[in-house]
Every structure is written in structure tokens, then in C-alpha cells.
Coordinates of C-alpha atoms and ligand atoms in Angstrom, one line a residue:
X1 CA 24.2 -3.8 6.9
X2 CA 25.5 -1.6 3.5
X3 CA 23.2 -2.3 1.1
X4 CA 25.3 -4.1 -1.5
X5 CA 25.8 -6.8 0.9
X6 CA 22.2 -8.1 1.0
X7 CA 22.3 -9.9 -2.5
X8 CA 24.2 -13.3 -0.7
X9 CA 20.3 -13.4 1.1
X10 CA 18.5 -14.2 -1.8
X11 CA 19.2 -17.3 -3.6
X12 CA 17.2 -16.2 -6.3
X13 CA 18.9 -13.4 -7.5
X14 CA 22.4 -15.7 -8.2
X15 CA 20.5 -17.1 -11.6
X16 CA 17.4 -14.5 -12.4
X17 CA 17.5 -10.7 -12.8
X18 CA 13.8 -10.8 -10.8
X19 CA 12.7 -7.2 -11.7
X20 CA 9.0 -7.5 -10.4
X21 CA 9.2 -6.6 -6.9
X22 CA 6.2 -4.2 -6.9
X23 CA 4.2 -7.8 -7.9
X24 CA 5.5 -9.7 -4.8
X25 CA 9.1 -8.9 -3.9
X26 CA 11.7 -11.9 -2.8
X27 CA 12.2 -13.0 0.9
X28 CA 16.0 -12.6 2.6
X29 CA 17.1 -15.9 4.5
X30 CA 16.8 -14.5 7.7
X31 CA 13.1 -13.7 7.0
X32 CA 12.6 -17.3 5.8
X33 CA 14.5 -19.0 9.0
X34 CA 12.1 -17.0 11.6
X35 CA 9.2 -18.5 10.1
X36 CA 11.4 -21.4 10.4
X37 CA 12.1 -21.2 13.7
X38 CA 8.6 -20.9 15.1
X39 CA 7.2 -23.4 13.0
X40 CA 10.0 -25.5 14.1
X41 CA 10.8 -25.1 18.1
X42 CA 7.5 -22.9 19.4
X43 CA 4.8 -23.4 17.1
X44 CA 1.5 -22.8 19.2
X45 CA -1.9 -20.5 18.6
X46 CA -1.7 -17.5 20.1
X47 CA -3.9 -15.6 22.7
X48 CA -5.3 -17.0 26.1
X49 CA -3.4 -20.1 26.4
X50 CA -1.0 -20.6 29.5
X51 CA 1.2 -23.5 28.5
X52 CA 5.2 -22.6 27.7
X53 CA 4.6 -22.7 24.1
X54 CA 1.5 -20.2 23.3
X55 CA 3.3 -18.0 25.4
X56 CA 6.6 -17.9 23.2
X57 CA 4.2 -17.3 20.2
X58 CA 2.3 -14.9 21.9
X59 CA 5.0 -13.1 23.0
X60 CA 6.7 -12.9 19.1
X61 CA 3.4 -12.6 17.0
X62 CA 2.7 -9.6 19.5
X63 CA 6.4 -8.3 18.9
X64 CA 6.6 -8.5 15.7
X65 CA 2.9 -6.8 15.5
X66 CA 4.7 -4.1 17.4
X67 CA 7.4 -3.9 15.3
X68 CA 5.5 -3.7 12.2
X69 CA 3.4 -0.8 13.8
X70 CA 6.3 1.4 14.5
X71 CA 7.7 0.9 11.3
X72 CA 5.0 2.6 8.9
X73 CA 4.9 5.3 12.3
X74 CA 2.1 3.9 13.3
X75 CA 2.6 4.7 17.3
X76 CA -0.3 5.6 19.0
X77 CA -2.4 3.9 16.5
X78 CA -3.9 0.7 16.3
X79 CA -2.3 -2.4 13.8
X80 CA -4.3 -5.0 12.7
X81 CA -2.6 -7.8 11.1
X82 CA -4.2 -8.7 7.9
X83 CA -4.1 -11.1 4.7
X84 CA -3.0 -8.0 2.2
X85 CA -3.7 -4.6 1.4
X86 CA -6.5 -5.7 -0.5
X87 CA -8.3 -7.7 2.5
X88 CA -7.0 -4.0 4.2
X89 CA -8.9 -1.6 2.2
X90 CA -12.0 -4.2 2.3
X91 CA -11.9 -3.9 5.7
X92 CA -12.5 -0.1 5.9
X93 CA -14.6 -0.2 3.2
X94 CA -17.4 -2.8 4.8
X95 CA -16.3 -1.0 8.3
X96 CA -18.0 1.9 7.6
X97 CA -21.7 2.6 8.2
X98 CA -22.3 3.9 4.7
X99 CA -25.5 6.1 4.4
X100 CA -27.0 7.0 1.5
X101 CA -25.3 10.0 -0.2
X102 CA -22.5 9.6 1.1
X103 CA -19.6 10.2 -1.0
X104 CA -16.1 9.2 -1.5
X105 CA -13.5 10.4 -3.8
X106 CA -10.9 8.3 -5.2
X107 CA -8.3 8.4 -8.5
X108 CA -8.0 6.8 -11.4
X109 CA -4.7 5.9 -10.7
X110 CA -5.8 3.2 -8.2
X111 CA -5.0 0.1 -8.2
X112 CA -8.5 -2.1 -8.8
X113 CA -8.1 -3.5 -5.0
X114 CA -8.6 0.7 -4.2
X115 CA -11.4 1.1 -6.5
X116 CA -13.9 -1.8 -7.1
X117 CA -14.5 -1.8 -3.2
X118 CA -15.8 1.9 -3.8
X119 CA -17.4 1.5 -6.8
X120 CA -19.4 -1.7 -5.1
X121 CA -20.6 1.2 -2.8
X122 CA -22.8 2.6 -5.4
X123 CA -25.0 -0.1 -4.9
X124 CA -25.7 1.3 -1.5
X125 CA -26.3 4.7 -3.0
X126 CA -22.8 6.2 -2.0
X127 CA -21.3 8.6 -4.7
X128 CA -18.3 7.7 -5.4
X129 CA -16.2 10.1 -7.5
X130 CA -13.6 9.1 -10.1
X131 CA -10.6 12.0 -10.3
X132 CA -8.9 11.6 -14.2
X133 CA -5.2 12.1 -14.4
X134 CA -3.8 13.8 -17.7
X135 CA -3.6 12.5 -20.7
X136 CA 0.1 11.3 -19.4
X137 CA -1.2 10.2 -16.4
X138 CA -0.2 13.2 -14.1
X139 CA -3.1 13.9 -11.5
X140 CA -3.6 18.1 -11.0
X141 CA -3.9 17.8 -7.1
X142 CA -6.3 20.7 -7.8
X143 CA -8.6 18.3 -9.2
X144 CA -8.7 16.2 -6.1
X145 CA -8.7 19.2 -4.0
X146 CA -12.1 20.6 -6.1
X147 CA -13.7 16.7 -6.1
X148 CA -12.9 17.1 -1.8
X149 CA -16.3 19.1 -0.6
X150 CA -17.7 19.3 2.2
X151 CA -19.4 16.1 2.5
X152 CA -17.2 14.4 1.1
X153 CA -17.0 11.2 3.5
X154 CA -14.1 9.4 2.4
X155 CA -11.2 9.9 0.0
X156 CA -8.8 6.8 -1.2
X157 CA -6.1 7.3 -2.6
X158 CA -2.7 5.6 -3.6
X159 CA 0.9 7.0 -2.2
X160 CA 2.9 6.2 -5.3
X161 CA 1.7 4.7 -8.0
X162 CA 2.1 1.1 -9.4
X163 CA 2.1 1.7 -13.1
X164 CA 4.1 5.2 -13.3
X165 CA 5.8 4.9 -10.0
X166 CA 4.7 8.4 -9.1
X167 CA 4.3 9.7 -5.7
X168 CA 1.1 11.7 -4.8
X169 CA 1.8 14.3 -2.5
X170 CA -0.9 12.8 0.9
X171 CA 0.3 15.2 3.3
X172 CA -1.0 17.8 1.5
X173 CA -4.2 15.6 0.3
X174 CA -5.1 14.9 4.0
X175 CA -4.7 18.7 5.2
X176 CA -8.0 19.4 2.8
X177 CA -9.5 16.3 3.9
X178 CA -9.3 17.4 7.4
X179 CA -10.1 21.1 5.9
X180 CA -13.1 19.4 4.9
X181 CA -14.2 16.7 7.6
X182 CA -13.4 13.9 5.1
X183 CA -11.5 10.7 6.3
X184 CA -8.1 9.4 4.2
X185 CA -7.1 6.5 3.5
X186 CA -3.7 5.9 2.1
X187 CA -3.4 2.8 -0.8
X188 CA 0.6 2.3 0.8
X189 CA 1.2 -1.0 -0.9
X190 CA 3.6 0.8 -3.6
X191 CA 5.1 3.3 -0.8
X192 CA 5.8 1.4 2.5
X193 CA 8.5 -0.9 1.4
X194 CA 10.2 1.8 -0.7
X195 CA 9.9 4.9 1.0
X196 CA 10.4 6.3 4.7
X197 CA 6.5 6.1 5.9
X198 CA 5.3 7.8 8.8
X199 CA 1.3 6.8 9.0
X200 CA 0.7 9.1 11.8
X201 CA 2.8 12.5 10.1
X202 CA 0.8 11.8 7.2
X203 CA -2.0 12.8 8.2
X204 CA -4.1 9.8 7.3
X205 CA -6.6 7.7 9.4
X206 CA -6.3 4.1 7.5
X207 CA -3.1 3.1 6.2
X208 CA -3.2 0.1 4.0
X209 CA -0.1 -2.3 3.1
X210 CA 1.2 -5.8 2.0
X211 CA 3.7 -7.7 3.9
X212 CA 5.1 -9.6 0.6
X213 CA 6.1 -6.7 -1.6
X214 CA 8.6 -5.5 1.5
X215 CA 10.8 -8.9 2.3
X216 CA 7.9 -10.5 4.0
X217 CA 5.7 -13.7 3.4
X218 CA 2.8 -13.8 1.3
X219 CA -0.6 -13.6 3.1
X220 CA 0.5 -11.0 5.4
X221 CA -0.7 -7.1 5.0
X222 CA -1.6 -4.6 7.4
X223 CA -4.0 -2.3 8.8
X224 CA -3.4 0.5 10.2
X225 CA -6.0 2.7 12.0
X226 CA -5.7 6.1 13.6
X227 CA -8.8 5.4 15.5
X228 CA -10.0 1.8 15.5
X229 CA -13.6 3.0 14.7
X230 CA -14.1 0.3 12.1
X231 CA -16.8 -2.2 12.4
X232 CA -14.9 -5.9 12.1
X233 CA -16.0 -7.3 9.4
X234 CA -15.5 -10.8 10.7
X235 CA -16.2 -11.4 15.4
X236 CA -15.6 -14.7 16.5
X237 CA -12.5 -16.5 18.4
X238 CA -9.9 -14.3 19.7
X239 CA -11.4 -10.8 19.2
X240 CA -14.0 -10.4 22.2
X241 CA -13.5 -8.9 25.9
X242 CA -16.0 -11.4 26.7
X243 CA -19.0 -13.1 25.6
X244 CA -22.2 -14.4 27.2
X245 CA -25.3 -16.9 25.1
X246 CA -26.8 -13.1 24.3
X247 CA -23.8 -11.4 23.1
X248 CA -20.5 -10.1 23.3
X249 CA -18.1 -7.3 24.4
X250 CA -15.1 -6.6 21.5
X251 CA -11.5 -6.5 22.5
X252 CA -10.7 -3.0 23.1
X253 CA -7.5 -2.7 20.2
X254 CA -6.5 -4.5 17.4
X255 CA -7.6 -8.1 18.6
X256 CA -11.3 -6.9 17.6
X257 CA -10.2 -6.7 14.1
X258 CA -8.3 -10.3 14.3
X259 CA -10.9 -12.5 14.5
X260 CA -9.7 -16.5 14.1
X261 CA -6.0 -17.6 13.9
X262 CA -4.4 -14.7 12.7
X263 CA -0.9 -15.5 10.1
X264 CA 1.1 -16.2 13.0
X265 CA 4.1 -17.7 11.1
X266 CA 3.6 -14.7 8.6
X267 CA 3.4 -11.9 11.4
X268 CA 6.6 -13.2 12.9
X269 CA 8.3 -13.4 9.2
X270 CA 7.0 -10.1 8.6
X271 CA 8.4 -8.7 11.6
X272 CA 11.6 -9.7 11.0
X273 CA 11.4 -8.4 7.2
X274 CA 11.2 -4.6 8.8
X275 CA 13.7 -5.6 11.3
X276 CA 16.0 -6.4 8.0
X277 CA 14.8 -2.9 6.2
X278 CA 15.8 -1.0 9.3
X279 CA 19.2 -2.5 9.3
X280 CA 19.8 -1.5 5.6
X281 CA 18.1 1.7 6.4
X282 CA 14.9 2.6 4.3
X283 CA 17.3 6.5 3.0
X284 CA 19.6 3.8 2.2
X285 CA 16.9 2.4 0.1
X286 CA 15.0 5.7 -1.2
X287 CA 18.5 6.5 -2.9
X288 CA 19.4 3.1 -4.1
X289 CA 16.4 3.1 -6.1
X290 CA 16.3 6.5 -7.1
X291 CA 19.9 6.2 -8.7
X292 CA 18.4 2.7 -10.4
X293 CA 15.7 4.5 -12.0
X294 CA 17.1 7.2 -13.4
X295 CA 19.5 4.7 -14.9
X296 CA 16.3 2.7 -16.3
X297 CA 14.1 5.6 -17.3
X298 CA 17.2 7.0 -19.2
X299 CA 18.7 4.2 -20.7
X300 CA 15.1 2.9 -22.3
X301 CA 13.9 6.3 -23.1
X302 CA 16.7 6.4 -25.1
X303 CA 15.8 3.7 -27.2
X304 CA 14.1 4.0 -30.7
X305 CA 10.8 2.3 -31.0
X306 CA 10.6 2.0 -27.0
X307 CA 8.0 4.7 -25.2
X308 CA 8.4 4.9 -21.3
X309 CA 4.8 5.9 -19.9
X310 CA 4.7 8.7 -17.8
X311 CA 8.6 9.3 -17.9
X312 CA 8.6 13.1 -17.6
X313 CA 6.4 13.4 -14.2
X314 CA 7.8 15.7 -12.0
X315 CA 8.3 15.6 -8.0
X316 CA 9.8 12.0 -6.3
X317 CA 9.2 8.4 -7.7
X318 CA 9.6 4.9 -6.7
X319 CA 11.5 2.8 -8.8
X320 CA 8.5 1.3 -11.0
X321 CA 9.2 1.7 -14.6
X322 CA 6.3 1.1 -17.1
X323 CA 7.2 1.3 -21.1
X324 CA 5.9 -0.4 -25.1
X325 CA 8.0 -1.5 -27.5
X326 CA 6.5 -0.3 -30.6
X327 CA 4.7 -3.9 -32.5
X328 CA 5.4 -6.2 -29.4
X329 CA 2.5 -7.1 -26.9
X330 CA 3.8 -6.3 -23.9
X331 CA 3.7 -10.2 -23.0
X332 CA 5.6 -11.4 -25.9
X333 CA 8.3 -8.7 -24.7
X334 CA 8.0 -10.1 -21.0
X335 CA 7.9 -13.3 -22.5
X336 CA 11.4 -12.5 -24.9
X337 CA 13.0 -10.6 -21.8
X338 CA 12.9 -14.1 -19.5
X339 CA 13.7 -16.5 -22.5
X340 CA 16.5 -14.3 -23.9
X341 CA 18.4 -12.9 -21.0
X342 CA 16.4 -14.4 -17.5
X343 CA 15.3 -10.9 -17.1
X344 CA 12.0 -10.9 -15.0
X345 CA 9.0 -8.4 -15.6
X346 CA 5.4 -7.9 -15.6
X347 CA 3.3 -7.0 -18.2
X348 CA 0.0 -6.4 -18.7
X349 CA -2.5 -4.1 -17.3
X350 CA -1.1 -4.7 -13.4
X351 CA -4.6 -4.6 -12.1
X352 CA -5.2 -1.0 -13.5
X353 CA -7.4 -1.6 -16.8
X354 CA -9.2 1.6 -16.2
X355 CA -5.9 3.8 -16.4
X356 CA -4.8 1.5 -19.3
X357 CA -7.9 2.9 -20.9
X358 CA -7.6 6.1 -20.5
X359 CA -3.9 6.2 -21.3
X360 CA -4.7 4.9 -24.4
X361 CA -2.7 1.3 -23.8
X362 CA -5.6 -1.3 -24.0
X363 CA -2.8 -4.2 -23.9
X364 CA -1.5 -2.1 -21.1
X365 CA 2.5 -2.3 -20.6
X366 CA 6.1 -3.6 -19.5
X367 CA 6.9 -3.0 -16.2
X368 CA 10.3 -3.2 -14.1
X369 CA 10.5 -2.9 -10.8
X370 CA 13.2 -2.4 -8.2
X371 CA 14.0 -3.3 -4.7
X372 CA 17.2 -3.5 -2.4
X373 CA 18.6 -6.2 -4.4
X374 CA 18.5 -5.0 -7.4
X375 CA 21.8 -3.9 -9.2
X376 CA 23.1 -1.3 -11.8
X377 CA 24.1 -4.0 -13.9
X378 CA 20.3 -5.8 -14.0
X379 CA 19.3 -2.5 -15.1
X380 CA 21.7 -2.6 -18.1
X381 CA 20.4 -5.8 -18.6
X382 CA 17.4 -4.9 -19.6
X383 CA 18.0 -2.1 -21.1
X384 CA 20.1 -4.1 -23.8
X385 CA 17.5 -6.7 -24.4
X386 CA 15.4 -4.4 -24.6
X387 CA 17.2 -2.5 -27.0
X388 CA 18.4 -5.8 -29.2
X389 CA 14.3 -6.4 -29.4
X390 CA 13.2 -3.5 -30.4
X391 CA 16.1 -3.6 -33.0
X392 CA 14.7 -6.9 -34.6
X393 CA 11.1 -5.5 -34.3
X394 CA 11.9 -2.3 -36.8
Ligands
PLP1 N1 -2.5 -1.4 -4.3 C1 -1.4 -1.2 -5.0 C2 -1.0 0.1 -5.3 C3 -0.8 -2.4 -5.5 O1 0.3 -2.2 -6.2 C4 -1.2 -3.6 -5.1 C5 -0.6 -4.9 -5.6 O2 0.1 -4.8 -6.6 C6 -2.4 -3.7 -4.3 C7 -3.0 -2.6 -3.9 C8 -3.0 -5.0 -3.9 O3 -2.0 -5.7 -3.1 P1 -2.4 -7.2 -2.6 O4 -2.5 -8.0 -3.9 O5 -1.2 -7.6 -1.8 O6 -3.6 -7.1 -1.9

């Protein structure tokens, strides 16, 4: 399927201009309809059952699980179906058997959902070091490289970022974390549904992602492990070889981490969300947004009165543009944006008050955000209600 085509899939998009997809993005029909169709004609739990319909649902939940594996190159890994990347990343971090003195290196670019679980850790005695980007929020990967020592036990960082949209460079991060005997994990929420991701080339041992920010339904993430050497955090039905009235065996793969009744209307979506990004092609993607952006970043940094954050980072981007508009909150803009022209955008600190901080934007900022069904003239849009506003503001 050619990109352009994909619009007539989402019913949203004929009466909004829905620029928040790095929030939650929207769902194509054909996404919608497998949920659909399993709540509809096979609906069943999944697992041990024999009867005609737990097999079906078996059979797709397990598919699509597969499916959703291969897509982030996750082969030879394990997949663990999860809520989000939040419940993800809380996962490693309470599967870990955390010692005292232990440390772990993370940014100050993360998102809070990669850097509260790590600062909870200090209550455990783990040191858990903070790297600072620039004053423009560009991260020296020197820095990380210098905060990376020897026993260092964990570093956590984001692949592109969801306030500037910029892209760290992992491969290189995990080649001193393995230098250096340190695990990675990988905050891919902002990078899997934008960018060709390939867990295992990477370099990384936990991959972390959420279903609904790439076509799929909301309460579905994933896990994914190079090793599955993570504690569960929750046993119980569905994720033991056996069990006796003393104890218990765990599954050997990535039932032991999918305790209870995992999404299974939500896996099956979610499968069929990357079956839908494979047909457009995720190059496809990378260079529809990257054309978008530079349209964006230009046409608003153009603009008197209106400063986009982080603008002049070099190396590759997703398409997540942040800005102010000199004497506007960045809600009342948000707020203008939908009442004026049905443009849609976040605002706010988007989960990231400690950046906000240190970039010096308390009230933090605007932020658009592209996907597949975004178009060049959405982006004009904007940037002309943008520009009318900031107009009226001076
Ligand atoms: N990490 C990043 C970089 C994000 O952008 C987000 C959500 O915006 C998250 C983590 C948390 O994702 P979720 O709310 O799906 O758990």
C-alpha cells in the first residue's frame, strides 16, 4: 500500500488535523475490525484449553505475538506482551536482583516512565546516575560514555526523544555497555513505530515499546528480552511448566512473564497494526516524516515570536516538533490551535518536567507530532495558525 492511500482508514482524520501521534497515535480500520473479528466469531482465553475456540485464539494471540517479535528484530529473543512501555520498563526494573551499589546510568532526556523507576532504586541503595544534556538539550555521547564504568549495572536510555525528536545513537551506546559489562535497555516507545528497529542489531538486551503510539490498541506494549533473565514480577495462571501445593516450575519463554489473561483482543489488534506498517513499508515511513518535519521545523522557525526547542540538533530525527510562542502558555496555544483551525497538539511538559527544568521552559511546550497519515497540508495548517497567533500576541 503507497502511503498516501492510508488516510481513507482513519475516520478521524476527514474532520481533525490530529497532530499528537507520539501521545497515542490513531488506529486504521483494518486494525479495529481484527479486534472485531475475535471478539465477534472466536472469542476464547488463551492457553491450555482444547475446545475449537481457544484454539483459534491461541493460535492468533500467539501469531500475532510472533509477528510483533519479528517486527522490532526481535528473532531469537523472547516477547512478552505487555500493558505499555511503562508497565515494560517496570518490569525490568523490579526484575532485577538489585544489590546494593549497584549503579545505573540513565539521561535526562527520559521520559518519567524511564526515570522514576530508577530513581525509586535509590531506596534500595542503587546509584543511579543522571547524564545532563546541553543547555539546548543535545546529549555529548561522551558524557554517557564517561558516566558508563565498569560497574556500571544498567544503563536506560531513550532511542529518540519525545520532546526534541532527536535520535540517540544506541548502537554505539550498547558497544561501551558491553565494553563495560553493563546491560541496555532501549526506551523505544518514540522509535519503533517511526523508524526501521532491529532489537537484536542494536545491541540492546531489553527493548521497551507501546502498542498504541504504532496503529495499535491501547493497553498493549511490549517486552522484549535478549535473554529472558528477568524475575516476573507477577506468577500465577498461565505462566508455570507446572505446579505442585509446594511450588512451581516457570514456563520456559515468554509465558513466564504473562502471568493472567494477557490483552488477547489487543495482541491480535496489535499484530495486525505491524502487519499494516510492513505493507506501507516503515523507509516508506522514515522519509514521509522526515520531509514533514523539515517542512514544520522550517516553516515555524520562521516565525517571529515562535522558538522551536532544540531545532538545530544534528544527526536523524523523528518527526516530534516541540516550540513557544512568546506570551502564550503553551495550553492556551493548544487550546487556540483546536478551537481556531481543529488542529490537534500537546502541550505541556509531556511527562519530562525534569528536562523542562533544565531547558529553562517550566510551562514546558507545544508539541506536534507526525505519523503515516499526516499530510503536507496539516503541516501548513499549523504553521499558519500558528503564525496568525503569534501575530495577535505581538
Ligand atoms: N517513553 C517515551 C519516550 C514516551 O514517549 C512515552 C509516552 O509518551 C513513554 C515512555 C510511556 O509510554 P506509555 O504511556 O505507553 O507507557
Amino acid at each position: 500500500m503507497k502511503i498516501e492511500e492510508c488516510r481513507a482508514d482513519f475516520p478521524i482524520t476527514r474532520d481533525l488535523i490530529y497532530l499528537d501521534s507520539a501521545a497515542t497515535s490513531l488506529t486504521p480500520k483494518p486494525v479495529v475490525q481484527a479486534m472485531v473479528e475475535y471478539d465477534l466469531r472466536y472469542r476464547a482465553n488463551v492457553g491450555r484449553g482444547v475446545h475449537r475456540l481457544t484454539a483459534v485464539a491461541t493460535h492468533r494471540y500467539r501469531d500475532a505475538r510472533d509477528a510483533v517479535r519479528s517486527f522490532v528484530g526481535g528473532e531469537g529473543g523472547t516477547l512478552a506482551v505487555t500493558r505499555n512501555t511503562t508497565e515494560a520498563i517496570g518490569m525490568v526494573a523490579a526484575g532485577l536482583a538489585w544489590q546494593k551499589g549497584d549503579r545505573v546510568v540513565t539521561t535526562l532526556l527520559e521520559h518519567h516512565s524511564n526515570l522514576l523507576p530508577w530513581l525509586r532504586l535509590r531506596e534500595q541503595g542503587v546509584e543511579v546516575e543522571v547524564v545532563r544534556p546541553d543547555a539546548d538539550g543535545r546529549l555529548d555521547p561522551a558524557d554517557l560514555e564517561a558516566a558508563i564504568r565498569d560497574d556500571t549495572r544498567l544503563v536506560a536510555v531513550t532511542h529518540a526523544s519525545n520532546v526534541l525528536g532527536t535520535v540517540l545513537p544506541v548502537r554505539e551506546i550498547a558497544g561501551t555497555c558491553h565494553d563495560r559489562g553493563a546491560r541496555l535497555l532501549v526506551d523505544a516507545a518514540q522509535s519503533v513505530p517511526h523508524l526501521p528497529v532491529d532489537a537484536a542489531g542494536l545491541g540492546c538486551d531489553y527493548l521497551c515499546f507501546s502498542g498504541h503510539k504504532m496503529l495499535g490498541p491501547t493497553g498493549t506494549g511490549g517486552l522484549w528480552m535478549r535473554e529472558p533473565d528477568l524475575e516476573p514480577l507477577f506468577v500465577g495462571g498461565g505462566s508455570i511448566e507446572s505446579a505442585t501445593a509446594d511450588g512451581y516450575t516457570l514456563a520456559p519463554g515468554e509465558e513466564r512473564y504473562e502471568a493472567g489473561t494477557p490483552p488477547i483482543a489487543g495482541a491480535i489488534g496489535l499484530g495486525r497494526a505491524v502487519a499494516y506498517l510492513r505493507e506501507i513499508g516503515m523507509d516508506a515511513i522514515r522519509h514521509h516524516e522526515k520531509r514533514l518535519c523539515a517542512r514544520l521545523i522550517d516553516g515555524l522557525a520562521a516565525l517571529d515570536g515562535v522558538a522551536v526547542v532544540g531545532a538545530d540538533a544534528e544527526g536523524e530525527r523523528i518527526g516530534v516538533v516541540s516550540f513557544t510562542v512568546e506570551g502564550m502558555h503553551p495550553h492556551e496555544v493548544a487550546q487556540v490551535l483546536d478551537e481556531a483551525a481543529a488542529v490537534l497538539v500537546r502541550s505541556g511538559h509531556h511527562c519530562c518536567q525534569p528536562l523542562m527544568e533544565h531547558l529553562g521552559l517550566p510551562d514546558g511546550t507545544v508539541r506536534a507530532s507526525t505519523y503515516i497519515y499526516t499530510t503536507t497540508e496539516e503541516i501548513d495548517m499549523l504553521i499558519a495558525t500558528v503564525e496568525e497567533l503569534s501575530r495577535r500576541v505581538a
